[in-house]
């Protein structure tokens, strides 16, 4: 396997692909553990799927993925399933097409080339996204590797081999919100989501409290300097002035408009939720009243109120 690719392509990977692969692996692993009889530990399962996106010139952007039906014994793919999924995606995202496939493992294996070659009739140069599910606390980078295939002559025989390619993470607003939600609310140590949220909010509260105390110390110091209680230090004043100039101009007209718009949207959602709750309560009250009044009308010959 070569160290790096020489194709010159630029890869952009969206977080949704990583979340999908991780979810696929977690589900398969949980099902495998549930079906095991408690004997010897079985090797971690491998999952397979296709990645989809767009290619604009030399830039390849991977947006999404879907699971793949693969038989590891015969090294065959469910072609009708792939064609059906591709047709469904084309109806919603007409510019998306299959860019390659994904799997899990610590490194690319020789058997992976069978799947790679099987997808070449769909994409003549597919990409291979490999996610390493093993946890390494010392690793700072994402456990994701993108491979391309290149034709190299080895011992006089032309062969396809996998070569590593560099990539960048590309996100949109919806993905950033989702990833932030998963990062802060997903229990990582067996605790509940509420516990994780409480710990996160407690950390934010402590940071704001410390920032407030430091601002108060600086404010008291400047007030004392203004009153002449302590000598004036021009170097400190320059640092404070530089710090204030870095703050966002929250008194601008654009900020006020954006703030009022977001504030009104929040109030509107709160009012709609309140109206919905009141309507539901009123419907329940009317149903109970009609039920009780119908029983009374059967005895007295009256009609229902509503």
Short mmCIF file of C-alpha atoms in Angstrom, two decimals, residues 12-258:
data_model
loop_
_atom_site.label_atom_id
_atom_site.label_comp_id
_atom_site.label_asym_id
_atom_site.label_seq_id
_atom_site.Cartn_x
_atom_site.Cartn_y
_atom_site.Cartn_z
CA UNK A 12 -14.38 17.07 1.84
CA UNK A 13 -16.08 14.78 4.35
CA UNK A 14 -19.30 15.72 6.13
CA UNK A 15 -19.90 14.63 9.77
CA UNK A 16 -23.15 12.91 8.80
CA UNK A 17 -21.12 10.19 7.05
CA UNK A 18 -19.07 9.52 10.20
CA UNK A 19 -22.20 9.44 12.36
CA UNK A 20 -23.91 7.01 9.96
CA UNK A 21 -20.92 4.63 9.90
CA UNK A 22 -20.60 4.73 13.68
CA UNK A 23 -24.31 4.09 14.12
CA UNK A 24 -24.18 1.19 11.64
CA UNK A 25 -21.26 -0.41 13.47
CA UNK A 26 -22.82 0.10 16.91
CA UNK A 27 -26.09 -1.56 15.87
CA UNK A 28 -24.38 -4.55 14.26
CA UNK A 29 -22.07 -4.99 17.24
CA UNK A 30 -24.97 -4.82 19.70
CA UNK A 31 -26.92 -7.41 17.73
CA UNK A 32 -23.86 -9.68 17.59
CA UNK A 33 -23.33 -9.40 21.35
CA UNK A 34 -26.99 -10.10 21.98
CA UNK A 35 -26.89 -13.27 19.87
CA UNK A 36 -23.65 -14.59 21.41
CA UNK A 37 -23.85 -17.35 24.02
CA UNK A 38 -21.35 -15.75 26.38
CA UNK A 39 -18.44 -17.92 25.27
CA UNK A 40 -15.17 -16.75 23.79
CA UNK A 41 -15.03 -13.16 22.58
CA UNK A 42 -15.71 -12.93 18.87
CA UNK A 43 -13.78 -10.50 16.66
CA UNK A 44 -15.48 -7.15 16.07
CA UNK A 45 -17.83 -7.25 13.09
CA UNK A 46 -17.20 -5.28 9.93
CA UNK A 47 -19.91 -3.23 8.29
CA UNK A 48 -20.16 -2.09 4.69
CA UNK A 49 -21.97 0.68 2.88
CA UNK A 50 -21.86 3.19 0.05
CA UNK A 51 -20.94 6.87 0.27
CA UNK A 52 -22.68 9.42 -1.92
CA UNK A 53 -21.99 13.02 -2.81
CA UNK A 54 -20.88 15.24 -5.66
CA UNK A 55 -17.67 15.89 -7.55
CA UNK A 56 -16.99 19.36 -8.90
CA UNK A 57 -13.78 19.36 -10.91
CA UNK A 58 -10.98 18.18 -8.62
CA UNK A 59 -13.09 18.53 -5.45
CA UNK A 60 -14.97 15.50 -4.12
CA UNK A 61 -17.54 16.23 -1.40
CA UNK A 62 -19.02 13.27 0.50
CA UNK A 63 -22.41 14.20 1.95
CA UNK A 64 -24.16 11.01 3.04
CA UNK A 65 -24.05 7.22 3.08
CA UNK A 66 -26.28 4.17 3.18
CA UNK A 67 -25.79 0.56 4.24
CA UNK A 68 -24.68 -2.09 1.78
CA UNK A 69 -25.76 -5.72 1.54
CA UNK A 70 -22.52 -7.67 1.09
CA UNK A 71 -21.79 -11.39 1.25
CA UNK A 72 -18.23 -11.86 2.62
CA UNK A 73 -18.16 -15.50 1.53
CA UNK A 74 -18.82 -14.96 -2.16
CA UNK A 75 -17.57 -11.34 -2.20
CA UNK A 76 -20.77 -10.32 -3.97
CA UNK A 77 -22.95 -7.25 -3.66
CA UNK A 78 -26.72 -6.99 -3.83
CA UNK A 79 -26.87 -5.08 -7.10
CA UNK A 80 -30.68 -4.56 -7.18
CA UNK A 81 -30.50 -3.07 -3.69
CA UNK A 82 -27.79 -0.59 -4.74
CA UNK A 83 -29.70 0.41 -7.87
CA UNK A 84 -32.91 0.92 -5.89
CA UNK A 85 -31.18 3.06 -3.25
CA UNK A 86 -29.46 5.11 -5.93
CA UNK A 87 -32.76 5.67 -7.71
CA UNK A 88 -34.42 6.82 -4.47
CA UNK A 89 -31.61 9.26 -3.71
CA UNK A 90 -31.77 10.62 -7.26
CA UNK A 91 -35.40 11.61 -6.74
CA UNK A 92 -34.54 13.76 -3.70
CA UNK A 93 -30.94 14.75 -4.50
CA UNK A 94 -30.57 14.65 -8.29
CA UNK A 95 -26.93 15.79 -8.14
CA UNK A 96 -25.81 13.03 -5.74
CA UNK A 97 -24.28 9.83 -7.03
CA UNK A 98 -22.30 6.97 -5.56
CA UNK A 99 -18.70 8.03 -4.94
CA UNK A 100 -17.47 4.81 -3.34
CA UNK A 101 -17.98 2.74 -0.23
CA UNK A 102 -17.11 2.52 3.47
CA UNK A 103 -16.15 -0.11 5.99
CA UNK A 104 -14.74 -0.47 9.50
CA UNK A 105 -11.39 -1.79 10.67
CA UNK A 106 -7.92 -0.74 11.73
CA UNK A 107 -6.47 -0.93 8.21
CA UNK A 108 -7.43 -1.80 4.65
CA UNK A 109 -7.37 -5.54 3.93
CA UNK A 110 -6.68 -7.47 0.75
CA UNK A 111 -10.28 -8.68 0.59
CA UNK A 112 -11.45 -5.06 0.45
CA UNK A 113 -10.20 -4.85 -3.12
CA UNK A 114 -12.98 -7.26 -4.20
CA UNK A 115 -15.67 -4.76 -3.13
CA UNK A 116 -13.66 -1.92 -4.62
CA UNK A 117 -13.50 -3.59 -8.02
CA UNK A 118 -17.18 -4.57 -7.86
CA UNK A 119 -18.15 -0.88 -7.61
CA UNK A 120 -16.02 0.21 -10.56
CA UNK A 121 -18.89 -0.33 -12.97
CA UNK A 122 -20.82 2.35 -11.03
CA UNK A 123 -17.88 4.70 -10.46
CA UNK A 124 -14.67 4.08 -12.39
CA UNK A 125 -12.58 5.52 -9.54
CA UNK A 126 -14.40 4.85 -6.25
CA UNK A 127 -13.18 6.11 -2.89
CA UNK A 128 -12.87 3.96 0.20
CA UNK A 129 -13.73 5.48 3.60
CA UNK A 130 -12.40 3.41 6.51
CA UNK A 131 -13.48 4.05 10.11
CA UNK A 132 -11.43 2.57 12.95
CA UNK A 133 -13.93 1.79 15.77
CA UNK A 134 -11.26 0.96 18.37
CA UNK A 135 -10.80 3.62 21.06
CA UNK A 136 -7.38 5.20 21.35
CA UNK A 137 -7.31 7.95 24.02
CA UNK A 138 -3.89 9.14 22.85
CA UNK A 139 -5.11 9.77 19.29
CA UNK A 140 -6.04 13.37 18.53
CA UNK A 141 -7.14 12.99 14.89
CA UNK A 142 -10.36 11.46 13.66
CA UNK A 143 -10.10 7.66 13.21
CA UNK A 144 -11.16 8.00 9.58
CA UNK A 145 -9.02 7.29 6.53
CA UNK A 146 -9.91 7.87 2.89
CA UNK A 147 -8.27 5.62 0.29
CA UNK A 148 -8.06 5.86 -3.46
CA UNK A 149 -7.01 3.12 -5.84
CA UNK A 150 -4.02 3.49 -8.15
CA UNK A 151 -2.56 1.14 -10.70
CA UNK A 152 1.03 0.25 -9.80
CA UNK A 153 3.38 -2.20 -11.46
CA UNK A 154 4.59 -4.71 -8.85
CA UNK A 155 7.03 -7.45 -9.95
CA UNK A 156 6.17 -6.66 -13.55
CA UNK A 157 2.43 -7.14 -12.96
CA UNK A 158 0.03 -4.16 -12.93
CA UNK A 159 -2.02 -4.22 -9.74
CA UNK A 160 -4.55 -1.97 -8.04
CA UNK A 161 -3.50 -0.85 -4.56
CA UNK A 162 -5.01 1.46 -1.95
CA UNK A 163 -3.32 4.81 -1.32
CA UNK A 164 -4.15 7.27 1.46
CA UNK A 165 -5.67 10.65 0.64
CA UNK A 166 -5.95 13.73 2.81
CA UNK A 167 -9.34 15.24 3.57
CA UNK A 168 -11.01 18.09 5.41
CA UNK A 169 -14.23 18.17 7.43
CA UNK A 170 -16.96 20.24 5.79
CA UNK A 171 -20.12 21.09 7.73
CA UNK A 172 -23.35 22.97 7.30
CA UNK A 173 -25.42 24.64 10.01
CA UNK A 174 -27.75 21.66 10.57
CA UNK A 175 -24.80 19.27 10.93
CA UNK A 176 -23.03 21.54 13.40
CA UNK A 177 -26.14 21.66 15.60
CA UNK A 178 -26.59 17.87 15.41
CA UNK A 179 -22.95 17.09 16.16
CA UNK A 180 -22.93 19.51 19.08
CA UNK A 181 -26.11 17.90 20.43
CA UNK A 182 -24.63 14.40 20.15
CA UNK A 183 -21.34 15.48 21.73
CA UNK A 184 -22.96 17.05 24.78
CA UNK A 185 -26.01 14.88 25.38
CA UNK A 186 -24.94 11.36 24.45
CA UNK A 187 -24.04 9.43 27.64
CA UNK A 188 -20.45 8.21 27.49
CA UNK A 189 -20.08 6.66 30.95
CA UNK A 190 -23.41 4.99 31.47
CA UNK A 191 -25.12 8.13 32.82
CA UNK A 192 -28.38 9.50 31.57
CA UNK A 193 -28.75 12.30 29.06
CA UNK A 194 -30.12 14.58 31.79
CA UNK A 195 -26.99 13.97 33.87
CA UNK A 196 -24.78 14.81 30.92
CA UNK A 197 -26.76 17.99 30.23
CA UNK A 198 -26.59 19.04 33.89
CA UNK A 199 -22.83 18.55 33.93
CA UNK A 200 -22.46 20.56 30.72
CA UNK A 201 -24.58 23.44 32.03
CA UNK A 202 -22.71 23.37 35.35
CA UNK A 203 -19.41 23.75 33.51
CA UNK A 204 -20.76 26.69 31.51
CA UNK A 205 -22.08 28.31 34.71
CA UNK A 206 -18.70 27.95 36.44
CA UNK A 207 -16.88 29.47 33.45
CA UNK A 208 -19.28 32.45 33.31
CA UNK A 209 -18.98 32.94 37.08
CA UNK A 210 -15.18 33.00 36.89
CA UNK A 211 -15.28 35.42 33.96
CA UNK A 212 -17.63 37.70 35.88
CA UNK A 213 -15.37 37.74 38.94
CA UNK A 214 -12.32 38.66 36.85
CA UNK A 215 -14.23 41.45 35.08
CA UNK A 216 -15.27 42.81 38.50
CA UNK A 217 -11.64 42.85 39.70
CA UNK A 218 -10.57 44.69 36.56
CA UNK A 219 -13.47 47.15 36.89
CA UNK A 220 -12.65 47.95 40.53
CA UNK A 221 -9.01 48.44 39.59
CA UNK A 222 -9.90 50.90 36.81
CA UNK A 223 -12.32 52.81 39.07
CA UNK A 224 -9.62 53.14 41.73
CA UNK A 225 -7.16 54.33 39.08
CA UNK A 226 -9.69 56.91 37.86
CA UNK A 227 -10.23 58.24 41.39
CA UNK A 228 -6.47 58.57 41.89
CA UNK A 229 -6.32 55.98 44.66
CA UNK A 230 -3.62 54.04 42.75
CA UNK A 231 -1.07 55.33 40.25
CA UNK A 232 -2.03 55.32 36.55
CA UNK A 233 -0.35 52.66 34.41
CA UNK A 234 -0.50 53.44 30.70
CA UNK A 235 0.63 49.96 29.67
CA UNK A 236 -2.31 48.39 31.53
CA UNK A 237 -4.74 50.89 30.02
CA UNK A 238 -3.50 50.06 26.55
CA UNK A 239 -4.08 46.36 27.20
CA UNK A 240 -7.61 47.03 28.47
CA UNK A 241 -8.35 49.23 25.45
CA UNK A 242 -7.05 46.53 23.10
CA UNK A 243 -9.20 43.93 24.87
CA UNK A 244 -12.33 46.08 24.56
CA UNK A 245 -11.75 46.67 20.86
CA UNK A 246 -11.78 42.91 20.31
CA UNK A 247 -15.31 42.60 21.72
CA UNK A 248 -18.15 42.41 19.18
CA UNK A 249 -20.09 45.60 18.57
CA UNK A 250 -23.32 44.44 20.20
CA UNK A 251 -24.89 47.91 19.94
CA UNK A 252 -24.97 47.84 16.16
CA UNK A 253 -28.26 48.02 14.29
CA UNK A 254 -27.71 44.64 12.64
CA UNK A 255 -27.23 42.98 16.02
CA UNK A 256 -30.44 44.53 17.35
CA UNK A 257 -32.41 43.36 14.32
CA UNK A 258 -31.02 39.82 14.51
#
